[in-house]
Protein backbone atom coordinates (compact mmCIF):
# COMPACT_ATOMS: atom_id res chain seq x y z
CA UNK A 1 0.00 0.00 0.00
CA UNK A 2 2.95 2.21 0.93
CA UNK A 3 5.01 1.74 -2.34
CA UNK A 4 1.48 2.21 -4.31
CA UNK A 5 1.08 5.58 -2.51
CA UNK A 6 4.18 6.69 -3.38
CA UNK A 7 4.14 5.64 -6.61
CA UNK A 8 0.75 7.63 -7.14
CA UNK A 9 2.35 10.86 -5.24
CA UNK A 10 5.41 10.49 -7.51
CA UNK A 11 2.61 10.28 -10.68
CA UNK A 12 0.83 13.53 -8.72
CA UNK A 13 4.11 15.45 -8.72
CA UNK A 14 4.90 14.51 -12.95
CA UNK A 15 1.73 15.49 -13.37
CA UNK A 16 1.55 18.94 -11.72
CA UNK A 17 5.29 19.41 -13.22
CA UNK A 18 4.19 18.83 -16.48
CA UNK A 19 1.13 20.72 -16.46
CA UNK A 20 3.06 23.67 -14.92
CA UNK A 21 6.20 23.39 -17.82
CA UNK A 22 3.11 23.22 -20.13
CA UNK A 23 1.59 26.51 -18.85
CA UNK A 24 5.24 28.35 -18.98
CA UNK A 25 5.49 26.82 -22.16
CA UNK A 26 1.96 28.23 -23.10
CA UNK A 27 2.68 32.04 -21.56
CA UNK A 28 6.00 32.15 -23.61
CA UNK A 29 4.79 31.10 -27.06
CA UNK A 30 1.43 33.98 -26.08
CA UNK A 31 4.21 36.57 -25.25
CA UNK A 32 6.20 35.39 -28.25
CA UNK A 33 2.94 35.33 -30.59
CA UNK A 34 2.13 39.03 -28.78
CA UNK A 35 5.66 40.12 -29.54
CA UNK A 36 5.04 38.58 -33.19
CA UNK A 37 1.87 40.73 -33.21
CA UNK A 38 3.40 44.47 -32.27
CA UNK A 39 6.10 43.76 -34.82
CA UNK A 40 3.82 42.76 -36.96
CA UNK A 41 1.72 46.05 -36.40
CA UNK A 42 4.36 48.38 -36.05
CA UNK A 43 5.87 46.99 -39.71
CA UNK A 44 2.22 47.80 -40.86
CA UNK A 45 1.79 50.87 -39.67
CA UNK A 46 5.04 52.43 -41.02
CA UNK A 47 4.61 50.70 -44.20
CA UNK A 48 1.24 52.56 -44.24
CA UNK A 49 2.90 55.86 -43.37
CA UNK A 50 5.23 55.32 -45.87
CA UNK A 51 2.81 54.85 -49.04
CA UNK A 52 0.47 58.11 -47.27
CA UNK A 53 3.95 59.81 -47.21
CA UNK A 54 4.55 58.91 -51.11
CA UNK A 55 1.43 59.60 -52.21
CA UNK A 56 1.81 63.25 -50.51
CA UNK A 57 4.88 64.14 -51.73
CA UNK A 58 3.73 62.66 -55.91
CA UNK A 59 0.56 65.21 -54.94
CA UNK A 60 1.77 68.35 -53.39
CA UNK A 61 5.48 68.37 -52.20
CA UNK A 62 6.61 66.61 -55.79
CA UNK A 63 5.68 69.89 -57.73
CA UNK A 64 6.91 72.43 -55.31
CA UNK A 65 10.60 69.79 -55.73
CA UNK A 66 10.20 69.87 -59.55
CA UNK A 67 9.78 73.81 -60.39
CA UNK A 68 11.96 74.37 -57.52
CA UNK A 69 15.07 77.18 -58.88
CA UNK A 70 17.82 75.29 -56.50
CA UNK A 71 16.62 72.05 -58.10
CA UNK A 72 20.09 70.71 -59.45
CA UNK A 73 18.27 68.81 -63.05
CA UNK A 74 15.94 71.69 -63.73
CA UNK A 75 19.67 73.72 -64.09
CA UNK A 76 20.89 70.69 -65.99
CA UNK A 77 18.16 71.12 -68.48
CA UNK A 78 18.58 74.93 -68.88
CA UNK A 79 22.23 73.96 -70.20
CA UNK A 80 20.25 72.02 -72.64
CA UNK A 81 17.39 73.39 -73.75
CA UNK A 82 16.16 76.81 -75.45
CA UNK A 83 13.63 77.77 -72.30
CA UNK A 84 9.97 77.84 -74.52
CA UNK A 85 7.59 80.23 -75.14
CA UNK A 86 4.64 81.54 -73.42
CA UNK A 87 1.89 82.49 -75.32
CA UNK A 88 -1.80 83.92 -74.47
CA UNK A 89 -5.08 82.43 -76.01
CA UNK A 90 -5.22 84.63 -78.77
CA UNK A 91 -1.39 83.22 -80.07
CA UNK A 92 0.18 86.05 -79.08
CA UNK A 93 3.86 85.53 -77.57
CA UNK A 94 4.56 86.99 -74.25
CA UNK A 95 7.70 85.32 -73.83
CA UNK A 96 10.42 83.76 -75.51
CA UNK A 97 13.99 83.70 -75.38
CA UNK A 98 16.38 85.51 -78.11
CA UNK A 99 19.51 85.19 -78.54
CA UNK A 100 21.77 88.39 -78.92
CA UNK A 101 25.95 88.69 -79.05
CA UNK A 102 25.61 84.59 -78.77
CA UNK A 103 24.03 85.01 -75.51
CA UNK A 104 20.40 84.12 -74.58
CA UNK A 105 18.23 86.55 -73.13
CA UNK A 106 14.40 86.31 -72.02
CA UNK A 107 12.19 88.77 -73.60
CA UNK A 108 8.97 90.16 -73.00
CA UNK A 109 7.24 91.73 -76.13
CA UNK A 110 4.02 93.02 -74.33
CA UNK A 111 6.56 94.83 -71.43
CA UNK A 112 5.33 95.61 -68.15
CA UNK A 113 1.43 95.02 -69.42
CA UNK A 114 1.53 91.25 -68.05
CA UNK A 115 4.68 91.36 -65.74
CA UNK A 116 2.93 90.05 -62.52
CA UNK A 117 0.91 87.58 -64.24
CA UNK A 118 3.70 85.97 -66.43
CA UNK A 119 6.48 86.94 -64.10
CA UNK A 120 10.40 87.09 -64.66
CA UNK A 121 12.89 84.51 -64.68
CA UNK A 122 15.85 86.31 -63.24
CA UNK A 123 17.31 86.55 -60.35
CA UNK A 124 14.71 83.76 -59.26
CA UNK A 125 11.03 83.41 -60.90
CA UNK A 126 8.19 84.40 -60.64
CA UNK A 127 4.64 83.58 -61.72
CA UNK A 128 3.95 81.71 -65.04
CA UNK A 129 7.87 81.96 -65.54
CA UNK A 130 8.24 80.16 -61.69
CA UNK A 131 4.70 77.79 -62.40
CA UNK A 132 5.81 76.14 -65.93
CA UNK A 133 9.38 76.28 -64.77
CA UNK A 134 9.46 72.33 -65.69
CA UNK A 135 7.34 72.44 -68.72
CA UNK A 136 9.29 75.52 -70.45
CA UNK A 137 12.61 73.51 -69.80
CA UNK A 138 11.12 70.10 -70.96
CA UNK A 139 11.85 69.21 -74.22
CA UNK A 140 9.40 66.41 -76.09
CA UNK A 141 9.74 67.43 -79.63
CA UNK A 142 9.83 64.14 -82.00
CA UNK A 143 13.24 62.15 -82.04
CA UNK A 144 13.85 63.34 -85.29
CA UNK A 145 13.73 67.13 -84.42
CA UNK A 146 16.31 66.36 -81.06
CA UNK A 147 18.58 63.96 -83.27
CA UNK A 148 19.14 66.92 -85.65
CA UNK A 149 19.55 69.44 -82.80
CA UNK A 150 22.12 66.92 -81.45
CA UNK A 151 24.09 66.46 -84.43
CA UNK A 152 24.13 69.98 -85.15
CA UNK A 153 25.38 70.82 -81.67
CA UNK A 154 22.29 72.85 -80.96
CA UNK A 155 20.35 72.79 -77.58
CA UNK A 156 17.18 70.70 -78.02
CA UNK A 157 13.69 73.52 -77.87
CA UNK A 158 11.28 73.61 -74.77
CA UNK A 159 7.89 73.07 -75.10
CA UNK A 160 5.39 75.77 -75.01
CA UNK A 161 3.38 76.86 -72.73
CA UNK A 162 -0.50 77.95 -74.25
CA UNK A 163 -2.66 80.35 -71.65
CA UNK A 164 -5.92 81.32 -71.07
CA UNK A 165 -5.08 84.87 -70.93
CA UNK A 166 -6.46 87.57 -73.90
CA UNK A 167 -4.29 89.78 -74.68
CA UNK A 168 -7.81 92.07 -76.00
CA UNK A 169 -8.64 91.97 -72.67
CA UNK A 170 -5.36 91.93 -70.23
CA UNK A 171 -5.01 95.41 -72.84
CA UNK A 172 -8.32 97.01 -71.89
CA UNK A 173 -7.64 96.33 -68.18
CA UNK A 174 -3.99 97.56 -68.07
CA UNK A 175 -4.69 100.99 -69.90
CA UNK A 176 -8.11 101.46 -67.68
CA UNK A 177 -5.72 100.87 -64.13
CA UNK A 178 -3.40 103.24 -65.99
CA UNK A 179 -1.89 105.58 -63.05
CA UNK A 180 -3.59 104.05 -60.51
CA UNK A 181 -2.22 101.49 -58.05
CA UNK A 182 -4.74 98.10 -57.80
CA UNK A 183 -5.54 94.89 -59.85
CA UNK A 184 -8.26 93.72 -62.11
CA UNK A 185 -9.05 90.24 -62.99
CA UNK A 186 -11.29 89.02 -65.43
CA UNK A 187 -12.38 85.64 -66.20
CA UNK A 188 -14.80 82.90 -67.76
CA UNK A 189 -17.79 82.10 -64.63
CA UNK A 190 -18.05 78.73 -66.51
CA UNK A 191 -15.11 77.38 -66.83
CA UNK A 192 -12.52 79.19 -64.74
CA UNK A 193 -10.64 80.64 -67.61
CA UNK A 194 -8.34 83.36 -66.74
CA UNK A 195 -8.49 85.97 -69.54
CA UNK A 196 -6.70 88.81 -67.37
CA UNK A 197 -5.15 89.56 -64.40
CA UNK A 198 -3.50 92.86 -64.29
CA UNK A 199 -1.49 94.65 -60.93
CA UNK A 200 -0.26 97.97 -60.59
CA UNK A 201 2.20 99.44 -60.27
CA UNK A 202 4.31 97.04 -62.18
CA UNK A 203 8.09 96.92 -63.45
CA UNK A 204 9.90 96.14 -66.55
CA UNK A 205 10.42 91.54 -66.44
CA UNK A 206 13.39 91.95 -68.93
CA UNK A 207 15.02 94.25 -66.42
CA UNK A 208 14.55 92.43 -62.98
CA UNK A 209 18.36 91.89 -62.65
CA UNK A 210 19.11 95.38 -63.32
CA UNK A 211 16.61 97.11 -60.85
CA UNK A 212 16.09 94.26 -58.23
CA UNK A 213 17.50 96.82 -55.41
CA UNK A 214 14.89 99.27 -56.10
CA UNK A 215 12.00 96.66 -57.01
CA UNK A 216 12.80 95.37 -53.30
CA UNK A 217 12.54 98.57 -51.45
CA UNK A 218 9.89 100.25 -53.03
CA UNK A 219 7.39 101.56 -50.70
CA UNK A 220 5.30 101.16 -53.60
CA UNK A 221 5.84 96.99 -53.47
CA UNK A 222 6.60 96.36 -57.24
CA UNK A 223 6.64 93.03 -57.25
CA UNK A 224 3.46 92.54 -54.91
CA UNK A 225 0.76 90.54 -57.23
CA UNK A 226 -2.29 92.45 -56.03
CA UNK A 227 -4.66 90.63 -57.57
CA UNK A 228 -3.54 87.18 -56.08
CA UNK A 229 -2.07 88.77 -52.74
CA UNK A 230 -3.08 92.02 -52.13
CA UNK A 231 -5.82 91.74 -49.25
CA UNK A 232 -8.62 94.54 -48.85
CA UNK A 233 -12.00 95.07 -47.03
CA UNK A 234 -14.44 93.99 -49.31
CA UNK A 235 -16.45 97.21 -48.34
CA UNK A 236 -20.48 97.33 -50.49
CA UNK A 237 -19.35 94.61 -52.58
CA UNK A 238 -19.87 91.90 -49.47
CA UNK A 239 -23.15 93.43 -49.52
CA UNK A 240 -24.36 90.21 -51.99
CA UNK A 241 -23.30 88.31 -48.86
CA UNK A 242 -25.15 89.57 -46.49
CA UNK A 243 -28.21 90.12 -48.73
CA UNK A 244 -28.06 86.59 -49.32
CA UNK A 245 -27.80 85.29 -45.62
CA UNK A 246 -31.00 87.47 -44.78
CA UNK A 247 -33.09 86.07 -47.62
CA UNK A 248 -32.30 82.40 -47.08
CA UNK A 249 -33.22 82.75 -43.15
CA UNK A 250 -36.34 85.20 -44.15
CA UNK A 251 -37.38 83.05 -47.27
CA UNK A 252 -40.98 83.70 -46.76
CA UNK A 253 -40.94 87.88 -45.78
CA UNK A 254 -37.68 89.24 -47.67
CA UNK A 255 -39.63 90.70 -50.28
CA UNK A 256 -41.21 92.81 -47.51
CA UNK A 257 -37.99 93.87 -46.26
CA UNK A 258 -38.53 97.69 -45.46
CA UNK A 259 -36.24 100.26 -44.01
CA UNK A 260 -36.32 104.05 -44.04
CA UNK A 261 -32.79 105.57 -44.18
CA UNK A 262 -32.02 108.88 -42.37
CA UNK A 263 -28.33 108.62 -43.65
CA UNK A 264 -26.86 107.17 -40.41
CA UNK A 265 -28.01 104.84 -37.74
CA UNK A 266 -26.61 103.90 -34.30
CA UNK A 267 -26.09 100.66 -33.22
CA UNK A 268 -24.19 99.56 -30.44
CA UNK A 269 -21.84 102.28 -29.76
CA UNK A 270 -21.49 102.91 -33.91
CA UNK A 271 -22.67 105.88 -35.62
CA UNK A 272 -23.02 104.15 -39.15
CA UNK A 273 -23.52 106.54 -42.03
CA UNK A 274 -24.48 105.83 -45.91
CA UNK A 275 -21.60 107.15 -48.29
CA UNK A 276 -21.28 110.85 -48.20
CA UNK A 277 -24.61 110.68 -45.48
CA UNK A 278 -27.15 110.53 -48.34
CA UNK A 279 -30.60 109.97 -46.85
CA UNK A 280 -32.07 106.92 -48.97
CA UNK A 281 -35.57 107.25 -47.44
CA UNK A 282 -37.89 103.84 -47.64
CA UNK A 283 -36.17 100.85 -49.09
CA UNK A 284 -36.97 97.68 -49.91
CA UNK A 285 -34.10 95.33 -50.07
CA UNK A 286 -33.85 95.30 -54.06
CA UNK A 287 -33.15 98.81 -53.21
CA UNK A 288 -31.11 99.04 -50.82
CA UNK A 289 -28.55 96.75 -52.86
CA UNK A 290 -29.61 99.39 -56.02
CA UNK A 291 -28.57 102.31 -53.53
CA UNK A 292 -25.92 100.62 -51.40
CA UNK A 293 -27.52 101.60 -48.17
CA UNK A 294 -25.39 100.90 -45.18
CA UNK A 295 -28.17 102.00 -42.45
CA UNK A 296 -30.51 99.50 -44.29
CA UNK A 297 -27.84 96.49 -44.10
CA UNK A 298 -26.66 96.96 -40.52
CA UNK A 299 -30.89 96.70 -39.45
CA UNK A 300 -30.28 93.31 -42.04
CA UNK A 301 -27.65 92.42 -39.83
CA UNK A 302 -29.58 92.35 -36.83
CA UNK A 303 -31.93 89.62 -37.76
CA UNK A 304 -29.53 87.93 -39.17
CA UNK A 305 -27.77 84.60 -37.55
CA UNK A 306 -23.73 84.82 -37.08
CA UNK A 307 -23.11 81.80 -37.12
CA UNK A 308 -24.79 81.12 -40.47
CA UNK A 309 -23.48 84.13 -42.16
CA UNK A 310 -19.85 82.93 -40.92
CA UNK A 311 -20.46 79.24 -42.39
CA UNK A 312 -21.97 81.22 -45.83
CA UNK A 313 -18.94 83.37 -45.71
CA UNK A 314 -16.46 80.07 -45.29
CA UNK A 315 -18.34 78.47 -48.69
CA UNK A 316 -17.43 81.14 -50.84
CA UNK A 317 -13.86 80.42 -49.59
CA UNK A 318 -13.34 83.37 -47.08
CA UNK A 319 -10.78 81.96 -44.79
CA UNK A 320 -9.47 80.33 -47.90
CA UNK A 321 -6.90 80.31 -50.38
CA UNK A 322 -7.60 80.43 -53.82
CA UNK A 323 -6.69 77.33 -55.31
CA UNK A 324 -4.37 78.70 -57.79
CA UNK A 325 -0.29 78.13 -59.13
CA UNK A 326 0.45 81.44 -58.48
CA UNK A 327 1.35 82.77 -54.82
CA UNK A 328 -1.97 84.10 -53.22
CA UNK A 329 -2.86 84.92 -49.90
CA UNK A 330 -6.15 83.57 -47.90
CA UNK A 331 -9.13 85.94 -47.27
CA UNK A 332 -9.78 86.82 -43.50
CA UNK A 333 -13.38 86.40 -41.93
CA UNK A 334 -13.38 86.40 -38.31
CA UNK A 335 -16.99 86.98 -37.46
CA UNK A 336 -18.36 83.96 -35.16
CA UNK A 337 -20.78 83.30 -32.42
CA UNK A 338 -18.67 85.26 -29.95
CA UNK A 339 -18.75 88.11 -31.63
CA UNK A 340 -20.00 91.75 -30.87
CA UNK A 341 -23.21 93.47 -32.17
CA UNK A 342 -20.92 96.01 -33.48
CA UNK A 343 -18.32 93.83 -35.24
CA UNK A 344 -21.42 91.82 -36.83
CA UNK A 345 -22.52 95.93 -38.44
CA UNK A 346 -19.34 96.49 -39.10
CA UNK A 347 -19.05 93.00 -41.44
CA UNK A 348 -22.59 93.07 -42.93
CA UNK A 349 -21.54 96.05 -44.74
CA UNK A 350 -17.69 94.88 -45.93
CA UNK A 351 -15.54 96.43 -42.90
CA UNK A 352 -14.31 95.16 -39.67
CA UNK A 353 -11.53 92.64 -39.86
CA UNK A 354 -12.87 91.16 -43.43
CA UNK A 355 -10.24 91.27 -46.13
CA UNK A 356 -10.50 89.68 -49.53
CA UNK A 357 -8.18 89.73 -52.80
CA UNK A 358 -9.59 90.52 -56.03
CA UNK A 359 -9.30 87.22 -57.53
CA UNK A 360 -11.12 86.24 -54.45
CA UNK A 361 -13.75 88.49 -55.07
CA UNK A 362 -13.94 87.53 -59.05
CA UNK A 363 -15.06 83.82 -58.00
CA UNK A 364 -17.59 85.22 -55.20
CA UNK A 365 -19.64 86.90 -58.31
CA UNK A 366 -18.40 83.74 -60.93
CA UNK A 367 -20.42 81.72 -58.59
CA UNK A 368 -23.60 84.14 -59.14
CA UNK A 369 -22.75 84.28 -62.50
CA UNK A 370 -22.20 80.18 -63.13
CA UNK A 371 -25.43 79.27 -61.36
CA UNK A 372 -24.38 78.91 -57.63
CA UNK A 373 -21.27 76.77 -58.94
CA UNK A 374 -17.60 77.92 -58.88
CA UNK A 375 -14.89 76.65 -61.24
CA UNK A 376 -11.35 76.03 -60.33
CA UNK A 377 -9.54 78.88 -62.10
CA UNK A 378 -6.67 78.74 -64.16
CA UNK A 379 -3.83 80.36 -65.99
CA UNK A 380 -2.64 77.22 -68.61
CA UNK A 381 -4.37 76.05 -71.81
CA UNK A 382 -2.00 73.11 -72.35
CA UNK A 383 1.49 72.86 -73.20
CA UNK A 384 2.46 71.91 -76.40
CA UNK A 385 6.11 70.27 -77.79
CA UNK A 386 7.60 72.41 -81.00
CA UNK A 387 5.46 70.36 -83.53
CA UNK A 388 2.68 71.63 -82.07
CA UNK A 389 1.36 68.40 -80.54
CA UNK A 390 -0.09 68.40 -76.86
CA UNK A 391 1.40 67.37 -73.90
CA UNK A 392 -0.83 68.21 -71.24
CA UNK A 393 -3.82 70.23 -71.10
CA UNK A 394 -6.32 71.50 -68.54
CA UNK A 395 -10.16 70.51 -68.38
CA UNK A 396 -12.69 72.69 -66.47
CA UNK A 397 -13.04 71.00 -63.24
CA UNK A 398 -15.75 71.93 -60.55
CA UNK A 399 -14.32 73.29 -57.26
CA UNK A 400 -17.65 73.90 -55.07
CA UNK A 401 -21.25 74.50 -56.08
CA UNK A 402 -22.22 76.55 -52.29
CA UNK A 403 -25.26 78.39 -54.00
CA UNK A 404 -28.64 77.98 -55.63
CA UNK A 405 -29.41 78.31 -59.22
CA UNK A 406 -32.57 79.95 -57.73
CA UNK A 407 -30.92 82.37 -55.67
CA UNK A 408 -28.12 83.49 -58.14
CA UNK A 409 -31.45 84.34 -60.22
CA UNK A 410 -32.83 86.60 -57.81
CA UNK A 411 -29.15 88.43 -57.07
CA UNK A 412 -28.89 88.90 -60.33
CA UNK A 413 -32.20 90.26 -60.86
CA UNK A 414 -30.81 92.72 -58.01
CA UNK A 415 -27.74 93.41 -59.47
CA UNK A 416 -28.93 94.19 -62.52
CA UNK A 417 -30.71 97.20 -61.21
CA UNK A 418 -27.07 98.49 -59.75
CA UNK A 419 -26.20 98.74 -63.03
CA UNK A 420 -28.98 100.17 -64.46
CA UNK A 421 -30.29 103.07 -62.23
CA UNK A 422 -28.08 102.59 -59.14
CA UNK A 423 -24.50 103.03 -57.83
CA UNK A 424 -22.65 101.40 -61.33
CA UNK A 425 -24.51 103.05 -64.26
CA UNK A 426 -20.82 103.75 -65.72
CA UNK A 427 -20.59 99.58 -66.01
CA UNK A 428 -23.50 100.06 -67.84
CA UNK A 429 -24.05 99.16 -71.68
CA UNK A 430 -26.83 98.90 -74.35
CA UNK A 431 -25.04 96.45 -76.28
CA UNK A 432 -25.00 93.22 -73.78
CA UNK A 433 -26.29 92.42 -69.77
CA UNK A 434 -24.52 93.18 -67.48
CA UNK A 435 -25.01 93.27 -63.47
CA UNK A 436 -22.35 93.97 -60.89
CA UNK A 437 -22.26 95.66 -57.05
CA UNK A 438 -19.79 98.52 -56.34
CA UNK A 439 -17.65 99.10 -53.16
CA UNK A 440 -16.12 101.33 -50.96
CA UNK A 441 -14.12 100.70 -48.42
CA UNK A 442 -12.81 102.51 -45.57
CA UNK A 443 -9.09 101.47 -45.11
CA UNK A 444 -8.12 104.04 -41.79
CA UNK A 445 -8.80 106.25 -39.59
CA UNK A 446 -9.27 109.25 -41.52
CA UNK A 447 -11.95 107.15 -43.56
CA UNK A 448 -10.28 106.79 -46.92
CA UNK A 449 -11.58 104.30 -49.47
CA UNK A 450 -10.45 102.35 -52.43
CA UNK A 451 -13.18 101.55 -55.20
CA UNK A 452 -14.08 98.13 -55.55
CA UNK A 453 -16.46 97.07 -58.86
CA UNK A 454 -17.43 93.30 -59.14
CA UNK A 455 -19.48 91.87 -62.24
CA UNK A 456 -20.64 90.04 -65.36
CA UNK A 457 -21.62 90.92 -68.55
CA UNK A 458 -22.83 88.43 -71.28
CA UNK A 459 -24.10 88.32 -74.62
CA UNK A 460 -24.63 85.60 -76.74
CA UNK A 461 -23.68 82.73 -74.96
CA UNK A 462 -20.09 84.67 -74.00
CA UNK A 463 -20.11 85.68 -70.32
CA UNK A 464 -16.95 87.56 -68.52
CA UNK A 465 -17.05 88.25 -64.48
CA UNK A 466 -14.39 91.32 -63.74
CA UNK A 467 -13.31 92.26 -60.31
CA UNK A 468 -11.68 95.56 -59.99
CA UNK A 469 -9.75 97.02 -57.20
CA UNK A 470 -8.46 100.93 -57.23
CA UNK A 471 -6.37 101.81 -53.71
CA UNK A 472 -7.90 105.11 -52.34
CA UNK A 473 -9.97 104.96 -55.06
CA UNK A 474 -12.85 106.11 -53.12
CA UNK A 475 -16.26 105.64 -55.13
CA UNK A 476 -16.37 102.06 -56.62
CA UNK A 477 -19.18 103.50 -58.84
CA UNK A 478 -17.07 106.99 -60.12
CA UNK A 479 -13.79 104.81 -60.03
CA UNK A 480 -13.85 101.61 -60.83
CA UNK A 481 -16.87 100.56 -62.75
CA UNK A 482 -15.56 102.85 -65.82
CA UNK A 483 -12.65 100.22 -65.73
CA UNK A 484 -14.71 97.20 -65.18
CA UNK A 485 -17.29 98.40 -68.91
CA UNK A 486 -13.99 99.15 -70.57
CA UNK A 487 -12.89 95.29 -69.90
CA UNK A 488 -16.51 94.23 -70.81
CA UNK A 489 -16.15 96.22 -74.06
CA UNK A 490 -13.04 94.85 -74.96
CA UNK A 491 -14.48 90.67 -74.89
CA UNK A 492 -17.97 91.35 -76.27
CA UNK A 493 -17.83 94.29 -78.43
């Protein structure tokens, strides 16, 4: 009985010894399998990053790498190729490079009239010149044409670079900013078609090198693109804004909108006059858009919701860059919730802290103009190889569609009466619609203005938005709608 004990004891103790060497063995292959399983994870993970990382830098970063100026191949290629051409819609060239005394130069037959727009490319670059940095130094002419070059011991010929700009038009606006410092930018509402974009004061492209210490220091800021990157209150013109915030949260009483206008009102601790203090009298709110009547849109801007203006505001890209190739500043709209009774008057009417560029302000009315739905604008037609045959191109693409077709209907019914018996009669013509809103906006203390004008005009099946900005320009009506007709003129007549 004894030695059976034992024997079952010594079984008992194998037993638990084996079942405890199979539990260790069991915890070590978990922690191995667990070990396994982070690896396993953390190889994942960064192999995840890595692809999100690549697929970045082929979207955004490669570009900015590519038409980089330090970019060691893109100076490569300069020793090798004649830098192409740029040329505007209507086949005119704006730039090209000569040669003179065996050296090659870059010349710019139109002169200063599209310097911002089409830039320089010396000492640095700058816009279409800095954009198609790649594509004027790329060479894809046929084998034939670069076998001969070879042979010949001549530099292979960039490809060409096609635009969307007019040179019609980019002429009307220049000589219509003539003298005056600002920008104007005109372009297709349908398809985002840049025909113009003009900034003044400009300077001479072919000359960069020669005058860069003076083009730096300027007080005047030369080189500034103010169409792209000059920022300004939007003043009357933000007016369509607030109009349309008011009618889509009074859809059912805006038509019986009424105000009577003494030439100022008070609100808050503001004394808010009407330009000049012209007494308006009763207004309806067709009228007070016809009239521009401040008093009338700071009452608008009491029954109106902040928060929902702000969020209108933000889908007609305020707060936003304008997704374009050329360096461009963001509009600022800081109105929210939070925000004072008299920094909401102050913003219904285009003041306060708002600030907008004029290509900015071109899409605002493009999106009236298109139907509620704004294009992605653009400078480049395609790019084409010496033969002529195409190597890229652009197609119209939709960036955001943030209003109704039915509401852009009633604006423009609105706008159309600015134009036709209210503040932009000189935008006016017989010859083709147009509708537009003018602006003017305090900029300091002493209350000086520039002159904003914002608009379309179409005829036939051909439609043209213009946004023009004049610094100090003071009436947007007197100042800058003359400039806006004369660019209308110039695409439709």
């Amino acid at each position: 009985m004894s030695i059976l004990r034992h024997k079952n004891q010594k079984n008992n103790i194998q037993d638990k010894t084996t079942e405890r060497i199979s539990k260790i063995k069991k915890k070590k292959k978990k922690r191995a399998n667990r070990q396994i399983l982070q690896i396993t994870y953390i190889f994942v993970v960064s192999f995840l990053a890595l692809i999100a990382y690549i697929a970045h830098f082929v979207a955004v970063d490669s570009k900015n790498v590519i038409t980089n100026a330090h970019n060691r191949r893109l100076q490569s290629m300069a020793e090798k190729v004649v830098r192409g051409k740029i040329i505007s819609s209507d086949g005119k060239v704006l730039a090209q490079t000569l040669t003179e005394n065996g050296s090659e130069i870059r010349d710019y037959p139109y002169g200063r009239m599209f310097a911002h727009v089409v830039g320089y490319n010396d000492k640095g670059k700058s816009g279409l010149e800095s954009v198609c940095n790649f594509d004027l130094l790329k060479s894809d002419a046929n084998l034939m044409t670069q076998i001969t070059s070879s042979l010949k011991g001549e530099k292979s010929i960039g490809d060409n670079v096609y635009t969307t700009l007019n040179t019609k038009v980019q002429k009307a606006a220049y000589y219509a900013l003539q003298g005056q410092k600002g920008a104007v930018v005109a372009m297709d509402p349908e398809t985002g078609k840049i025909y113009a974009m003009v900034s003044k004061p400009d300077y001479r492209p072919a000359y960069v090198k020669e005058n860069w210490t003076e083009l730096n220091t300027s007080k005047n800021s030369l080189l500034l693109n103010r169409a792209t990157q000059g920022l300004y209150p939007p003043g009357s013109t933000f007016k369509v804004v607030t109009a349309l915030e008011y009618m889509r949260e009074h859809k059912n009483t805006y038509k019986n909108f009424k105000y009577h206008c003494t030439g100022y009102t008070t609100v808050g601790t503001l004394k808010i006059h009407c330009y000049g203090g012209e007494a308006h009298g009763t207004v309806n709110l067709e009228q007070a858009i016809e009239k521009s009547c401040n008093c009338a849109f700071v009452h608008m801007s009491e029954e109106i919701n902040k928060g929902k203006l702000a969020s209108l505001a933000g889908d007609l890209m305020y707060n936003s860059k304008v997704p374009i190739n050329l360096l461009a500043n963001s509009s600022r709209f800081v109105l929210d919730k939070k925000s004072g009774t008299n920094e909401m008057a102050h913003t219904s009417i285009g003041q306060g802290q708002t600030l907008i560029t004029p290509l900015e302000n071109a899409m605002v009315m493009s999106a009236i103009a298109n139907d509620g739905v704004v294009m992605q604008p653009y400078l480049v037609e395609n790019v084409k190889n010496i033969d002529g045959g195409v190597i890229k191109e652009t197609k119209a693409s939709k960036l955001s569609e943030p209003l109704e077709a039915s509401e852009c209907e009633t604006l423009k019914k609105m706008l159309r009466k600015v134009v036709t018996k209210g503040t932009g009669t000189r935008a006016y013509s017989s010859h083709y619609n147009v509708y537009g809103k003018t602006g003017s906006a305090e900029y300091n203390s002493a209350k000086d203005s520039h002159a904003w004008f914002i608009g379309c005009a179409e005829r036939g099946g051909k439609k043209i938005v213009v946004s023009v900005l004049v610094e100090g320009g003071d009436s947007g009506g007197r100042v800058a709608a003359p400039i806006a007709d004369k660019v209308f003129h110039a695409f439709l007549d």
